[in-house]
PDB file of C-alpha atoms in Angstrom:
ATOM      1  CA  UNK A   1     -28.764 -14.143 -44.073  1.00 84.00           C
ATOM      2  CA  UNK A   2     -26.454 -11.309 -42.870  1.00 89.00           C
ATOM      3  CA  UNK A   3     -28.919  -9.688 -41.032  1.00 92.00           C
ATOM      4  CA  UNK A   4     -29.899 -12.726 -39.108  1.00 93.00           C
ATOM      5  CA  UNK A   5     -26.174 -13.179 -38.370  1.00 94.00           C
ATOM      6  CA  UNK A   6     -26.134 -10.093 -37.378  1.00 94.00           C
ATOM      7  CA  UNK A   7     -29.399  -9.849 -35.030  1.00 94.00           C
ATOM      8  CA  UNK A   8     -27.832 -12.729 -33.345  1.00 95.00           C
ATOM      9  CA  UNK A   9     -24.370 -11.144 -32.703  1.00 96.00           C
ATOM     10  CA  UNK A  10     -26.330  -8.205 -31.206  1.00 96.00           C
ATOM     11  CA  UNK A  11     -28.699  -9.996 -28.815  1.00 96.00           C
ATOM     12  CA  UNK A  12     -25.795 -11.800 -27.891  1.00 97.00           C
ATOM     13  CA  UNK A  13     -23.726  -8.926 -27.102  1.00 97.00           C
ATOM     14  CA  UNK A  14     -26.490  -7.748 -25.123  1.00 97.00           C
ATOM     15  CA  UNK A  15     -27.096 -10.719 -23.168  1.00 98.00           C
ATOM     16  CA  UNK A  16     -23.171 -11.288 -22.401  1.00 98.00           C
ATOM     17  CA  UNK A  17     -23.626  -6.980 -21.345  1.00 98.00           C
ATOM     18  CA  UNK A  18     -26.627  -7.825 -19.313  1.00 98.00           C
ATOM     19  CA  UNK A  19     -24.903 -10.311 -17.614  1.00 98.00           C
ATOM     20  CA  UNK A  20     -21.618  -8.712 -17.066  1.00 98.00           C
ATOM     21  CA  UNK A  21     -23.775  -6.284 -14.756  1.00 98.00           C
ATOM     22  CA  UNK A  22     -25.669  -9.078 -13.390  1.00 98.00           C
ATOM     23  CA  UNK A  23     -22.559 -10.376 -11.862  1.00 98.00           C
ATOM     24  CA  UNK A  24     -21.074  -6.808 -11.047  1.00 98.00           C
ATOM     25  CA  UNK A  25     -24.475  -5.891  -8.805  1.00 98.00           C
ATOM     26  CA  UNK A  26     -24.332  -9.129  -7.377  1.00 98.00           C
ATOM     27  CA  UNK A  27     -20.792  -9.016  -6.272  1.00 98.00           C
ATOM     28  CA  UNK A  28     -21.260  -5.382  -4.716  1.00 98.00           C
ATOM     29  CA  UNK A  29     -24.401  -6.555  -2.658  1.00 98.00           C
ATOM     30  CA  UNK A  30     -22.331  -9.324  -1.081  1.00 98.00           C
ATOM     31  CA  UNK A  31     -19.228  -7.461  -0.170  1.00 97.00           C
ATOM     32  CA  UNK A  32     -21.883  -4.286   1.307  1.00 97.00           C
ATOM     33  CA  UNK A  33     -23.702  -7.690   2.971  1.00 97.00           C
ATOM     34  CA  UNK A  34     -20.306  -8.853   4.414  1.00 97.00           C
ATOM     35  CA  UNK A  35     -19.858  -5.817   5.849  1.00 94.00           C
ATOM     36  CA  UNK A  36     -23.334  -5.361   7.647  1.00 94.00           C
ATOM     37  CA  UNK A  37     -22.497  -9.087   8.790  1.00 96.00           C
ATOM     38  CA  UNK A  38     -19.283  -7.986  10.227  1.00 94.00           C
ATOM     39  CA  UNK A  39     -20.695  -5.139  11.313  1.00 92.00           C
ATOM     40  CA  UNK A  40     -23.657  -6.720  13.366  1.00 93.00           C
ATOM     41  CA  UNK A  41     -21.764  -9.132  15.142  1.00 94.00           C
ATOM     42  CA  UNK A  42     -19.170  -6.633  16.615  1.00 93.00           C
ATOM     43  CA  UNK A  43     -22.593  -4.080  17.744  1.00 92.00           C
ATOM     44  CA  UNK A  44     -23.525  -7.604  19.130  1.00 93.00           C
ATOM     45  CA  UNK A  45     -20.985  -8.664  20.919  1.00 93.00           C
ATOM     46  CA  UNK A  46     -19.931  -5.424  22.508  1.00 92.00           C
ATOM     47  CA  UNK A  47     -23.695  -5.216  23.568  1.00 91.00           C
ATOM     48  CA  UNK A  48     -23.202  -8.791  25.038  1.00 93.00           C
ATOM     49  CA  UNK A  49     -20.170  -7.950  26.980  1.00 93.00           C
ATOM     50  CA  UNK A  50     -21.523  -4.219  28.072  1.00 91.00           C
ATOM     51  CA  UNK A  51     -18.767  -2.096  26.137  1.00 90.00           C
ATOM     52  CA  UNK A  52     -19.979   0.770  24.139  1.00 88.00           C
ATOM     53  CA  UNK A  53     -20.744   0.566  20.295  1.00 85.00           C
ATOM     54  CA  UNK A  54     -18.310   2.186  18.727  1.00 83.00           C
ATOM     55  CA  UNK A  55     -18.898   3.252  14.735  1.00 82.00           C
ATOM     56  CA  UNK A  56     -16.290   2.710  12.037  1.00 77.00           C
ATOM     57  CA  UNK A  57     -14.478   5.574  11.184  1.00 78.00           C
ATOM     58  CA  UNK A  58     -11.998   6.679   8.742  1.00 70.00           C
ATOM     59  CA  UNK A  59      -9.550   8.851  11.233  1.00 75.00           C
ATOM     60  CA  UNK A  60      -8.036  11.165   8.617  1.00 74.00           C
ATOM     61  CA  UNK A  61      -7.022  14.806   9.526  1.00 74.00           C
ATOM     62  CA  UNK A  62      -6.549  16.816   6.581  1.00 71.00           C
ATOM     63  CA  UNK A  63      -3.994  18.494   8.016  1.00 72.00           C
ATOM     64  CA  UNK A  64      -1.528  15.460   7.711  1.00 76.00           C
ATOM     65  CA  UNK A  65      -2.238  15.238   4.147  1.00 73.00           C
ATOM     66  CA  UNK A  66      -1.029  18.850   3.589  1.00 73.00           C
ATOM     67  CA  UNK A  67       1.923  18.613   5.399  1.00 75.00           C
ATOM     68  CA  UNK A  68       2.703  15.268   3.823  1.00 75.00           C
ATOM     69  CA  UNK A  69       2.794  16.965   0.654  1.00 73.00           C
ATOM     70  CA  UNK A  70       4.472  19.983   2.042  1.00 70.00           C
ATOM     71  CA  UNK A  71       7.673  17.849   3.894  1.00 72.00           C
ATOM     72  CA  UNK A  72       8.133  16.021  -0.317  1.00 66.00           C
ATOM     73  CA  UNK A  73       8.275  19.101  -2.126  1.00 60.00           C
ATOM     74  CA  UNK A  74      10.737  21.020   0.686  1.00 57.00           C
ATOM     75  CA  UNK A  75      12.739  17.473   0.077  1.00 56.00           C
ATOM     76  CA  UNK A  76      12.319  17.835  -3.668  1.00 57.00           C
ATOM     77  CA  UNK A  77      13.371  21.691  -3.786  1.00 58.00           C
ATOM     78  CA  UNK A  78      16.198  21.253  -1.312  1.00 53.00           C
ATOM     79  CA  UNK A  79      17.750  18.820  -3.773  1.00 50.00           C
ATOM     80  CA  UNK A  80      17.258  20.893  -7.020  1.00 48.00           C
ATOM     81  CA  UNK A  81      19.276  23.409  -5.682  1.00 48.00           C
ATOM     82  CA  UNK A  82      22.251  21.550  -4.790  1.00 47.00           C
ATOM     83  CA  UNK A  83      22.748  22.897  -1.846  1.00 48.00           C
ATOM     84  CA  UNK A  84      23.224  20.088   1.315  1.00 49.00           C
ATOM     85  CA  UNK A  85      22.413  21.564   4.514  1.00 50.00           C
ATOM     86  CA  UNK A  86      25.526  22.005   6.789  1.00 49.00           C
ATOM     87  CA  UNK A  87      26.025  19.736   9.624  1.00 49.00           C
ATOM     88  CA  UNK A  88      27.606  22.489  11.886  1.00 52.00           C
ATOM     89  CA  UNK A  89      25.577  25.404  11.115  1.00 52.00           C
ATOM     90  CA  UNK A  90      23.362  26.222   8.313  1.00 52.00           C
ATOM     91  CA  UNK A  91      23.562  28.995   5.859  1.00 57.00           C
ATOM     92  CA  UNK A  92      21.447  31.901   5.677  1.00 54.00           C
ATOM     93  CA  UNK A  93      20.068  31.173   2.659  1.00 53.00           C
ATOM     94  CA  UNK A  94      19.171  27.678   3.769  1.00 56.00           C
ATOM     95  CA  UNK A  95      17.379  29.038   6.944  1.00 55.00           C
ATOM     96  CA  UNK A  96      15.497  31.239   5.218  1.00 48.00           C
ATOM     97  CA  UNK A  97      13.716  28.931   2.647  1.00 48.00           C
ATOM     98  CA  UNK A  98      13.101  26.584   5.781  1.00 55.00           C
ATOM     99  CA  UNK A  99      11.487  29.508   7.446  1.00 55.00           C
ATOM    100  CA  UNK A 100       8.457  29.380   5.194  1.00 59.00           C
ATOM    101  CA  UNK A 101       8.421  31.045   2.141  1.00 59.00           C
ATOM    102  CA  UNK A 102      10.860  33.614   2.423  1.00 63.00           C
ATOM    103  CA  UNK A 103      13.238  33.846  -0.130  1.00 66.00           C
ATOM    104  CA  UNK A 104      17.027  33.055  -0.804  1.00 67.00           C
ATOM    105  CA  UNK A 105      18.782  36.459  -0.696  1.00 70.00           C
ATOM    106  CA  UNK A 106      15.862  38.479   0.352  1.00 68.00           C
ATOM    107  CA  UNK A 107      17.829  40.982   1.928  1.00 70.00           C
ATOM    108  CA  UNK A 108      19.665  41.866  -1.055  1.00 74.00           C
ATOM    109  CA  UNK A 109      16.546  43.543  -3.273  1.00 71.00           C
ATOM    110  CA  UNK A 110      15.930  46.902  -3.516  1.00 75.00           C
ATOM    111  CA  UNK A 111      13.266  49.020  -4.029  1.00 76.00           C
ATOM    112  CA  UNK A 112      11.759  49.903  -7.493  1.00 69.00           C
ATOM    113  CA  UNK A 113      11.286  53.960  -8.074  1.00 72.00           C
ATOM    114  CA  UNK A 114       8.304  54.446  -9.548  1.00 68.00           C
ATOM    115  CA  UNK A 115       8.364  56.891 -13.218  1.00 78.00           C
ATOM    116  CA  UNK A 116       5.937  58.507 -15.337  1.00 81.00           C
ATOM    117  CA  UNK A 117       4.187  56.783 -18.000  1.00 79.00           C
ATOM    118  CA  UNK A 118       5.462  58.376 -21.291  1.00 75.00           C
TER     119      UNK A 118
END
């Protein structure tokens, strides 16, 4: 008796899976239909009215989304170290990390002499 329970669990499982998918694939064709629909009727019309077919595109330059990233983390650093920027002038040390990677109080390291290995 348990393994007839249990053979029926399973094929139901499987036929509630089965399903499932059935309803996924058939949900993804429609929206990729809607779109080919929508897509159609604006090629039509601007054929109708003479303007030029224009595709869909995404307009993305990647060079927004590094700089995006770039302007949060000089906001995030700027406000670990404490230090507000002056509204009259700014300090050296301020200028210089805005200038790009050069360090607070660059000027002030020296040179290491190089000595034998003992």
């Amino acid at each position: 008796m348990n393994e007839f329970v249990a053979g029926v669990v399973r094929l139901l499982l499987r036929m509630v899976v089965i399903a499932m998918g059935l309803v996924l694939f058939a949900s993804l064709l429609a929206a990729a239909l809607v779109l080919a629909l929508v897509w159609a009727l604006r090629a039509g019309w601007a054929r109708l009215t003479g303007q030029p077919v224009t595709p869909w595109v995404m307009r993305m330059d990647p060079r927004t989304g590094f700089s995006t990233v770039f302007r949060s983390t000089e906001r995030w650093s700027s406000g670990r170290r404490g230090a507000a920027p002056a509204a009259d002038g700014t300090s050296d040390e301020t200028a210089a990390s805005r200038r790009g990677g050069i360090l607070p109080g660059a000027a002030e390291v020296t040179d290491v002499e190089a000595r034998d290995l003992r």
